[in-house]
Amino acid sequence: MRFYELPPEVENKIRNTDARPFVRVVLELAGGDVYLPDSDILECVITSYTTEAGGIENCGELLLKGIYDIEQNAEYAPGLGIQIWYCFGERENTFFRFHLFVDDNGFQSQETGFLDKTTKVRLVDLSSKLDDTKLQRNWTDAQTVVHSVVCDRTNPENSLVHIIAKRGGLNSNEINCGSLPFDIPYVVVVGSAWKELCALAKTYDAVVECGKDLTLSFIESPYDRENEYSEESCFTLDETQITHYRFFNSNDKYANNVRLKYTRYVQTKRQELWSYSDAPMWYDEDMQPYYPFTDDSRKIISDNDYQAIYTAKNDEGKTRNVVYADQLTTEEEFIDEMVVSTGSTTEDFSVVQFDTSTYKDRAIIQLSRNGNQIGLYKAAIYGRAIISETNYSIYVKDDNEIAAKGQIVRNVTSKFLSDDLFDGEPFSQRRANDLLQDCINCKGGYYLTTFIPLIHARVGAFMDIRLNAQSSFKKVRIDELTFRYKKEEAFSSEIWVTRV
């Protein structure tokens, strides 16, 4: 990932210590955007960071001079849109950096004495709304998605990113995404839109963020062959610009044995998914088994909720559970394809209930024998199925590292893994190998502060740092950013970086 592109007049000011940066705040009111007076902005601290779940979130806090509350303006309420701009001198030397919203606490005004009046405003980005299931459409319903791809902006109906984002109320024209055409045969979306998007991004090493331009970005995956993925360093900091640093190791992230476990879903060809087999079973004179229907005691007749649970065979001939089936036998085909004893006809049965739509892994059947004596040899349902191979595992390890440091295992799970080929091998295998290399090559990182206003830096972007004149520049990736503005103090950029 690269830094944001700055206007030339702003880029020229970044390293100019004579041009002190300050903050402009825009309130997105119903009547139009309104700039707060610059003199009222006492403090503005904004942080952008990578969460453990895998997404990038932005949050912050404003301290304003004066009283800004709902009594002054009914629109000063939770959820109000806030734009954060960074400026250098003239109004045209500005850069729009964050689009945030007032959190649920709203505008918190306070007064000490008569003159000391301030308002504190905590800010969050749209991810907080996407993570709130109460605000989402049909949030109580799990959504089953079959044969989608990870992301495809040209076909949003089949793109998992767009399908998940839609649960959060986002339209396809609000989403910027790359191209990850990996087929995911079956997945159940149950969590909040944000948590599901983070899990998807973590699986494909993508960047998901509610950014400043389009509402949602799902980009920068190294497995995207159609869009640029850049690890180019975009900025340099040396010892003359770094005001403080602290080293920390990453021993907690080290591993030399990666165990990737997941449920593997496989699409089968059309085959028999269920066949009647309830005891008792008799044999005719040719020793062929059949099921006598001499009274109404059999459950397929007496039970109005008789479940025909599907199973299917994989390529190795092993029986597996079915999670989703289509191209199923119709009610007419079910009756026509029955095999009954001589002297009986399929018309001796009538169908009370034949439901293959309520559930995707079973049918609900109820028959009536209409008082007839019937010998049933075969009654079956055929269809195409997606089967589950539970506890499917991929193990990769580095024997040299294990010999040197002992075995350290990292267990990884994901419901979004695909077995489509990437560079000639299944993606799940490639992902396991890449995770192993990341775990082995962790080199620690740094916490840095600088007076340089790195307002165009982004979490996930790369830069070079040098801590003293005797050392060389080290390439690092940004994991967290904080821009700290105080009206009476120098601007400070604080960054957490990891060596690569």
Coordinates of C-alpha atoms in Angstrom, one line a residue:
M1 CA 0.0 0.0 0.0
R2 CA 1.1 3.5 -0.8
F3 CA 0.7 6.8 1.1
Y4 CA -2.1 9.1 0.0
E5 CA -1.2 11.4 -2.8
L6 CA -0.9 15.0 -1.6
P7 CA -1.5 18.2 -3.5
P8 CA 1.9 19.7 -4.6
E9 CA 1.5 22.8 -2.4
V10 CA 0.8 20.6 0.7
E11 CA 3.6 18.1 -0.1
N12 CA 6.1 21.0 -0.2
K13 CA 5.0 22.0 3.4
I14 CA 5.4 18.5 5.0
R15 CA 9.1 18.9 5.8
N16 CA 9.0 22.7 6.2
T17 CA 9.3 23.3 9.9
D18 CA 8.3 27.0 9.4
A19 CA 4.8 25.9 8.2
R20 CA 3.0 24.8 11.4
P21 CA 0.1 22.5 10.5
F22 CA -3.3 23.0 12.1
V23 CA -6.6 21.3 12.0
R24 CA -9.9 22.3 10.3
V25 CA -13.1 20.6 11.3
V26 CA -16.2 20.5 9.1
L27 CA -19.6 19.6 10.4
E28 CA -21.9 17.9 7.9
L29 CA -25.1 19.7 8.8
A30 CA -28.4 19.3 6.9
G31 CA -28.1 22.8 5.5
G32 CA -24.6 22.2 4.2
D33 CA -21.1 21.8 5.5
V34 CA -20.1 24.2 8.2
Y35 CA -16.5 25.0 9.2
L36 CA -15.9 25.4 12.9
P37 CA -13.9 28.5 13.8
D38 CA -10.2 27.6 13.8
S39 CA -9.8 29.4 17.1
D40 CA -12.3 27.0 18.8
I41 CA -10.2 23.8 18.0
L42 CA -8.1 23.3 21.1
E43 CA -7.1 19.7 20.5
C44 CA -7.6 17.1 17.8
V45 CA -6.2 13.6 18.3
I46 CA -6.9 11.0 15.6
T47 CA -5.7 7.4 15.6
S48 CA -5.8 4.9 12.8
Y49 CA -4.9 1.3 13.6
T50 CA -5.1 -2.4 12.6
T51 CA -7.4 -4.4 14.8
E52 CA -6.8 -8.0 15.9
A53 CA -9.8 -8.9 13.8
G54 CA -8.1 -7.8 10.6
G55 CA -9.6 -4.4 9.7
I56 CA -8.4 -0.8 9.9
E57 CA -10.4 1.5 12.2
N58 CA -10.1 5.2 12.8
C59 CA -11.2 7.1 15.9
G60 CA -10.4 10.3 17.6
E61 CA -11.3 13.1 20.0
L62 CA -11.9 16.8 19.7
L63 CA -11.7 19.4 22.4
L64 CA -13.5 22.5 21.4
K65 CA -13.6 26.0 23.0
G66 CA -17.1 27.0 23.9
I67 CA -20.4 25.1 24.3
Y68 CA -21.5 22.9 21.4
D69 CA -24.5 21.0 22.5
I70 CA -28.0 19.9 21.4
E71 CA -29.5 23.0 23.0
Q72 CA -27.4 25.2 20.7
N73 CA -28.2 23.2 17.6
A74 CA -30.5 20.1 17.4
E75 CA -28.0 18.6 14.9
Y76 CA -25.2 18.5 17.4
A77 CA -26.1 14.9 18.2
P78 CA -24.6 11.4 17.9
G79 CA -24.0 10.3 14.3
L80 CA -23.2 13.7 13.0
G81 CA -20.6 13.5 10.2
I82 CA -17.3 15.2 10.9
Q83 CA -14.5 15.9 8.3
I84 CA -10.9 16.4 9.5
W85 CA -8.7 18.5 7.3
Y86 CA -5.0 19.3 7.9
C87 CA -3.9 22.8 6.8
F88 CA -0.7 24.7 6.2
G89 CA -1.2 28.5 6.3
E90 CA -3.5 29.4 3.4
R91 CA -6.9 27.8 3.1
E92 CA -5.9 26.2 -0.2
N93 CA -3.0 24.4 1.4
T94 CA -5.3 21.7 2.9
F95 CA -5.7 18.0 2.8
F96 CA -8.9 16.1 3.7
R97 CA -7.8 13.1 5.7
F98 CA -10.6 11.6 7.9
H99 CA -14.3 11.2 7.6
L100 CA -15.6 10.3 11.0
F101 CA -18.9 10.5 13.1
V102 CA -19.8 11.6 16.6
D103 CA -20.0 8.6 18.8
D104 CA -23.0 7.6 21.0
N105 CA -22.0 10.0 23.8
G106 CA -22.5 13.0 21.6
F107 CA -21.2 16.5 22.3
Q108 CA -20.1 16.6 25.9
S109 CA -20.0 20.1 27.1
Q110 CA -18.5 21.2 30.4
E111 CA -18.1 24.6 32.2
T112 CA -15.8 25.6 35.1
G113 CA -16.5 29.0 36.5
F114 CA -17.8 31.5 34.0
L115 CA -15.2 31.6 31.3
D116 CA -13.8 28.0 31.1
K117 CA -16.3 26.4 28.7
T118 CA -15.3 23.5 26.5
T119 CA -16.9 20.6 24.6
K120 CA -15.4 17.2 24.1
V121 CA -16.4 15.1 21.1
R122 CA -15.3 11.5 20.6
L123 CA -15.2 10.3 17.0
V124 CA -15.5 6.9 15.3
D125 CA -15.6 5.8 11.7
L126 CA -18.3 3.9 9.9
S127 CA -16.9 0.6 11.0
S128 CA -18.6 1.1 14.4
K129 CA -22.0 1.2 12.6
L130 CA -21.1 -1.8 10.4
D131 CA -20.2 -3.7 13.6
D132 CA -23.5 -2.9 15.3
T133 CA -25.9 -5.7 14.4
K134 CA -28.9 -3.8 15.7
L135 CA -28.5 -1.3 12.9
Q136 CA -28.3 -3.9 10.1
R137 CA -30.9 -5.4 7.9
N138 CA -32.1 -8.8 8.9
W139 CA -29.3 -9.0 11.5
T140 CA -31.0 -11.9 13.3
D141 CA -30.9 -14.1 10.1
A142 CA -27.9 -16.1 9.0
Q143 CA -27.3 -15.7 5.3
T144 CA -26.2 -18.7 3.3
V145 CA -24.1 -17.8 0.2
V146 CA -23.1 -20.4 -2.4
H147 CA -20.6 -20.1 -5.2
S148 CA -19.6 -16.6 -4.7
V149 CA -16.2 -15.1 -5.3
V150 CA -14.2 -13.1 -2.8
C151 CA -14.7 -9.7 -4.5
D152 CA -15.6 -8.6 -8.0
R153 CA -16.7 -5.0 -8.6
T154 CA -18.1 -5.9 -12.1
N155 CA -20.5 -8.5 -10.6
P156 CA -21.5 -7.4 -7.1
E157 CA -24.4 -9.9 -6.9
N158 CA -21.8 -12.7 -6.9
S159 CA -19.1 -10.8 -4.8
L160 CA -18.9 -11.8 -1.2
V161 CA -17.6 -8.4 -0.2
H162 CA -20.6 -6.7 -1.7
I163 CA -23.0 -9.3 -0.3
I164 CA -21.7 -8.8 3.3
A165 CA -21.5 -5.0 2.9
K166 CA -25.2 -5.0 1.8
R167 CA -26.1 -6.4 5.2
G168 CA -24.7 -3.2 6.6
G169 CA -26.7 -1.1 4.3
L170 CA -24.0 -0.2 1.7
N171 CA -24.6 -0.1 -2.0
S172 CA -22.1 -1.4 -4.6
N173 CA -21.3 2.2 -5.7
E174 CA -20.0 2.9 -2.2
I175 CA -17.4 0.2 -2.3
N176 CA -13.9 0.2 -3.7
C177 CA -12.5 -3.3 -4.1
G178 CA -9.9 -5.3 -6.1
S179 CA -10.4 -8.5 -8.0
L180 CA -10.1 -11.8 -6.0
P181 CA -12.0 -14.3 -8.2
F182 CA -11.5 -17.2 -5.8
D183 CA -14.6 -19.4 -5.6
I184 CA -16.1 -20.0 -2.2
P185 CA -18.6 -22.8 -2.6
Y186 CA -20.5 -22.3 0.6
V187 CA -20.4 -19.9 3.6
V188 CA -22.8 -18.8 6.2
V189 CA -22.7 -15.1 7.2
V190 CA -23.8 -14.8 10.8
G191 CA -21.8 -12.0 12.4
S192 CA -21.9 -8.2 11.9
A193 CA -21.0 -6.9 8.5
W194 CA -17.7 -5.4 9.8
K195 CA -16.6 -8.6 11.6
E196 CA -17.3 -10.7 8.6
L197 CA -15.4 -8.3 6.3
C198 CA -12.5 -8.3 8.6
A199 CA -12.3 -12.1 8.7
L200 CA -12.5 -12.2 4.9
A201 CA -9.7 -9.6 4.6
K202 CA -7.5 -11.5 7.1
T203 CA -7.9 -14.6 5.0
Y204 CA -6.8 -12.9 1.8
D205 CA -4.3 -10.5 3.4
A206 CA -6.4 -7.6 2.1
V207 CA -6.9 -4.1 3.6
V208 CA -10.5 -3.3 4.7
E209 CA -11.2 0.2 5.8
C210 CA -14.0 2.8 6.0
G211 CA -12.0 5.4 4.3
K212 CA -12.2 9.1 3.4
D213 CA -13.2 8.7 -0.2
L214 CA -15.5 5.8 -0.9
T215 CA -17.4 4.4 2.1
L216 CA -15.7 1.1 2.1
S217 CA -12.4 -0.1 0.7
F218 CA -11.4 -3.8 0.3
I219 CA -8.0 -3.6 -1.5
E220 CA -4.3 -4.3 -1.6
S221 CA -4.2 -8.1 -1.5
P222 CA -1.0 -9.7 -2.7
Y223 CA -3.2 -12.3 -4.3
D224 CA -4.9 -9.8 -6.6
R225 CA -3.5 -10.2 -10.1
E226 CA -5.5 -7.4 -11.8
N227 CA -4.7 -4.5 -9.5
E228 CA -1.5 -3.0 -8.3
Y229 CA -0.1 -4.3 -5.0
S230 CA 2.8 -2.2 -3.8
E231 CA 5.4 -2.7 -1.1
E232 CA 7.4 0.3 -2.2
S233 CA 8.6 2.6 0.5
C234 CA 6.8 5.9 0.2
F235 CA 8.7 8.1 2.8
T236 CA 11.9 8.2 4.8
L237 CA 12.6 9.3 8.3
D238 CA 16.0 9.6 9.8
E239 CA 17.5 10.4 13.2
T240 CA 17.2 14.2 12.7
Q241 CA 13.4 13.9 12.4
I242 CA 12.6 11.2 14.9
T243 CA 12.1 12.7 18.3
H244 CA 11.7 9.4 20.2
Y245 CA 11.8 5.7 19.5
R246 CA 11.3 2.5 21.3
F247 CA 12.0 -1.0 20.1
F248 CA 9.8 -4.0 20.8
N249 CA 10.3 -7.6 19.7
S250 CA 7.6 -9.8 18.1
N251 CA 8.4 -13.1 19.8
D252 CA 4.7 -13.6 20.5
K253 CA 4.1 -13.7 16.7
Y254 CA 6.8 -16.2 16.0
A255 CA 5.9 -19.7 14.9
N256 CA 7.7 -22.4 12.9
N257 CA 4.7 -24.8 12.4
V258 CA 1.4 -23.5 10.9
R259 CA -1.7 -25.6 11.1
L260 CA -4.4 -24.3 8.9
K261 CA -7.7 -26.0 9.8
Y262 CA -11.0 -25.4 8.1
T263 CA -14.1 -27.0 6.8
R264 CA -13.6 -27.8 3.2
Y265 CA -16.7 -27.5 1.0
V266 CA -16.8 -29.3 -2.3
Q267 CA -19.4 -29.2 -5.1
T268 CA -20.4 -32.7 -6.3
K269 CA -22.0 -33.9 -9.5
R270 CA -25.7 -34.7 -9.5
Q271 CA -26.2 -38.0 -7.6
E272 CA -28.5 -39.8 -5.2
L273 CA -28.8 -37.8 -2.0
W274 CA -31.4 -39.8 -0.1
S275 CA -33.1 -43.2 -0.4
Y276 CA -35.8 -44.6 1.8
S277 CA -34.3 -47.2 4.2
D278 CA -36.4 -47.4 7.3
A279 CA -36.8 -50.8 8.9
P280 CA -38.4 -53.3 8.7
M281 CA -37.1 -54.6 5.4
W282 CA -38.1 -57.8 3.8
Y283 CA -36.7 -59.9 0.9
D284 CA -38.6 -61.2 -2.1
E285 CA -38.2 -64.6 -3.7
D286 CA -35.2 -63.3 -5.6
M287 CA -33.6 -62.1 -2.4
Q288 CA -34.2 -58.4 -3.4
P289 CA -34.8 -56.2 -0.4
Y290 CA -38.0 -54.1 -0.2
Y291 CA -40.1 -52.2 2.4
P292 CA -43.6 -53.5 3.0
F293 CA -46.3 -50.9 3.5
T294 CA -49.1 -52.9 5.1
D295 CA -50.4 -50.3 7.6
D296 CA -49.8 -46.6 8.5
S297 CA -47.2 -47.2 11.2
R298 CA -44.3 -46.1 9.2
K299 CA -43.0 -42.6 10.0
I300 CA -43.0 -41.4 6.4
I301 CA -46.8 -41.8 6.6
S302 CA -47.6 -41.0 10.2
D303 CA -45.1 -38.2 10.8
N304 CA -45.9 -34.9 9.2
D305 CA -42.3 -33.7 9.8
Y306 CA -40.4 -36.7 8.4
Q307 CA -37.0 -35.6 7.4
A308 CA -35.1 -37.0 4.5
I309 CA -31.5 -35.9 5.4
Y310 CA -29.2 -35.7 2.4
T311 CA -25.8 -37.3 2.1
A312 CA -23.4 -37.6 -0.9
K313 CA -20.2 -39.3 -1.9
N314 CA -17.0 -37.4 -2.6
D315 CA -14.5 -38.3 -5.3
E316 CA -13.1 -41.0 -3.1
G317 CA -16.5 -42.6 -2.7
K318 CA -16.7 -41.7 1.0
T319 CA -20.1 -40.5 2.3
R320 CA -20.2 -36.9 3.5
N321 CA -22.8 -34.6 5.0
V322 CA -24.6 -32.3 2.6
V323 CA -24.9 -28.6 3.5
Y324 CA -26.6 -27.4 0.4
A325 CA -28.4 -29.1 -2.5
D326 CA -30.0 -27.9 -5.7
Q327 CA -31.2 -29.4 -9.0
L328 CA -33.4 -31.6 -6.9
T329 CA -35.9 -34.3 -7.8
T330 CA -39.4 -32.8 -8.2
E331 CA -42.5 -34.2 -6.6
E332 CA -43.7 -35.6 -9.9
E333 CA -40.3 -37.2 -10.5
F334 CA -40.2 -38.6 -7.0
I335 CA -43.4 -40.5 -7.6
D336 CA -42.7 -41.5 -11.2
E337 CA -39.2 -42.9 -10.3
M338 CA -40.5 -45.0 -7.4
V339 CA -39.9 -48.8 -7.8
V340 CA -42.7 -50.9 -6.3
S341 CA -43.6 -54.6 -6.2
T342 CA -45.5 -56.4 -8.9
G343 CA -49.2 -55.8 -8.6
S344 CA -48.6 -52.3 -7.1
T345 CA -48.3 -49.0 -8.9
T346 CA -46.7 -45.7 -7.9
E347 CA -50.2 -44.3 -8.1
D348 CA -51.0 -46.3 -4.9
F349 CA -49.0 -43.7 -3.1
S350 CA -50.1 -40.1 -2.8
V351 CA -48.0 -37.2 -1.6
V352 CA -49.2 -35.3 1.4
Q353 CA -46.1 -33.2 1.6
F354 CA -42.9 -32.9 -0.4
D355 CA -40.9 -29.9 0.7
T356 CA -37.3 -29.4 -0.7
S357 CA -37.2 -25.6 -0.3
T358 CA -37.5 -24.9 3.4
Y359 CA -34.1 -26.6 4.2
K360 CA -31.1 -26.9 1.9
D361 CA -29.7 -30.1 3.5
R362 CA -32.9 -32.2 3.8
A363 CA -36.4 -32.7 2.5
I364 CA -39.7 -32.9 4.4
I365 CA -41.8 -35.7 3.1
Q366 CA -45.2 -37.3 4.0
L367 CA -46.9 -40.0 2.0
S368 CA -50.2 -41.7 2.1
R369 CA -50.7 -45.3 0.9
N370 CA -54.5 -44.8 0.5
G371 CA -55.2 -48.1 2.2
N372 CA -53.2 -50.1 -0.3
Q373 CA -50.7 -52.9 0.4
I374 CA -47.5 -51.8 -1.2
G375 CA -44.0 -53.2 -1.5
L376 CA -41.5 -50.4 -2.0
Y377 CA -38.2 -51.2 -3.6
K378 CA -36.9 -47.7 -4.2
A379 CA -37.8 -44.1 -3.4
A380 CA -35.0 -41.6 -3.8
I381 CA -34.1 -37.9 -4.2
Y382 CA -31.4 -36.9 -6.6
G383 CA -29.6 -33.6 -6.8
R384 CA -26.4 -31.7 -6.9
A385 CA -24.8 -31.1 -3.6
I386 CA -22.2 -29.2 -1.7
I387 CA -20.6 -31.5 0.9
S388 CA -18.5 -30.6 3.9
E389 CA -15.2 -32.2 4.7
T390 CA -14.9 -31.2 8.4
N391 CA -11.5 -30.7 10.2
Y392 CA -9.7 -30.5 6.9
S393 CA -6.1 -29.5 7.8
I394 CA -3.0 -28.3 6.1
Y395 CA 0.3 -28.5 8.0
V396 CA 3.4 -26.6 7.0
K397 CA 6.6 -26.3 9.0
D398 CA 10.3 -25.3 8.9
D399 CA 12.4 -28.2 10.1
N400 CA 15.6 -26.0 10.5
E401 CA 13.7 -23.5 12.7
I402 CA 12.2 -26.3 14.8
A403 CA 15.7 -27.8 15.3
A404 CA 17.0 -24.4 16.4
K405 CA 14.2 -23.1 18.5
G406 CA 11.9 -26.0 19.3
Q407 CA 8.4 -26.5 17.8
I408 CA 6.2 -23.4 18.1
V409 CA 2.8 -23.9 16.6
R410 CA 0.3 -21.4 15.3
N411 CA -3.3 -22.6 14.7
V412 CA -5.2 -20.7 12.0
T413 CA -8.9 -21.2 11.0
S414 CA -11.1 -19.5 8.5
K415 CA -14.4 -20.2 6.9
F416 CA -13.5 -18.2 3.8
L417 CA -10.7 -20.3 2.4
S418 CA -10.9 -21.3 -1.2
D419 CA -9.2 -24.3 -3.0
D420 CA -9.0 -22.5 -6.3
L421 CA -5.5 -22.6 -7.8
F422 CA -3.1 -19.7 -7.3
D423 CA 0.2 -20.0 -9.1
G424 CA -0.4 -23.7 -9.7
E425 CA -1.3 -24.7 -6.2
P426 CA -4.5 -24.5 -4.1
F427 CA -4.9 -21.1 -2.5
S428 CA -5.3 -22.7 0.9
Q429 CA -1.9 -24.4 0.6
R430 CA -0.3 -21.2 -0.7
R431 CA -1.8 -19.2 2.2
A432 CA -0.5 -21.6 4.7
N433 CA 3.0 -21.3 3.2
D434 CA 2.8 -17.5 3.2
L435 CA 1.7 -17.5 6.9
L436 CA 4.6 -19.7 7.8
Q437 CA 7.1 -17.3 6.2
D438 CA 5.4 -14.3 8.0
C439 CA 5.7 -16.2 11.3
I440 CA 9.3 -17.1 10.8
N441 CA 10.5 -13.7 9.5
C442 CA 9.0 -11.4 12.2
K443 CA 11.7 -9.0 13.1
G444 CA 10.1 -6.8 15.8
G445 CA 9.2 -3.2 15.4
Y446 CA 9.3 0.4 16.7
Y447 CA 7.2 3.1 18.3
L448 CA 8.3 6.4 16.8
T449 CA 7.4 10.0 17.3
T450 CA 8.3 12.8 14.9
F451 CA 7.5 16.5 14.3
I452 CA 6.9 15.7 10.6
P453 CA 3.2 15.8 10.0
L454 CA 2.8 12.5 8.2
I455 CA -0.8 13.3 7.4
H456 CA -0.7 11.3 4.1
A457 CA 0.6 8.1 5.8
R458 CA -1.7 5.1 5.9
V459 CA -1.8 2.0 8.0
G460 CA -0.5 -0.8 5.9
A461 CA 1.9 1.4 3.9
F462 CA 5.7 1.1 3.8
M463 CA 8.4 3.5 4.6
D464 CA 12.1 3.6 5.5
I465 CA 13.6 4.7 8.8
R466 CA 17.1 5.3 10.2
L467 CA 17.6 5.6 13.9
N468 CA 21.2 6.8 13.9
A469 CA 23.8 8.0 11.4
Q470 CA 25.9 4.8 11.8
S471 CA 23.1 2.4 10.8
S472 CA 21.4 1.9 7.5
F473 CA 17.7 2.5 6.6
K474 CA 15.3 -0.2 7.6
K475 CA 12.1 -0.9 5.7
V476 CA 9.0 -1.0 7.9
R477 CA 5.2 -1.3 7.6
I478 CA 2.9 1.0 9.5
D479 CA 0.5 -0.7 11.9
E480 CA -0.8 2.3 13.8
L481 CA -0.8 6.1 13.4
T482 CA -1.7 8.9 15.7
F483 CA -1.8 12.6 14.7
R484 CA -1.8 14.8 17.8
Y485 CA -2.7 18.4 17.4
K486 CA -2.9 20.9 20.3
K487 CA -3.4 24.5 19.8
E488 CA -0.6 25.6 22.1
E489 CA 1.9 22.8 21.3
A490 CA 3.9 21.4 18.4
F491 CA 2.2 18.9 16.1
S492 CA 3.2 15.3 16.6
S493 CA 3.0 12.2 14.5
E494 CA 3.2 8.9 16.4
I495 CA 3.6 5.6 14.6
W496 CA 3.9 1.9 15.4
V497 CA 5.8 0.1 12.7
T498 CA 6.9 -3.5 12.0
R499 CA 10.1 -4.4 10.3
V500 CA 9.8 -6.3 7.1

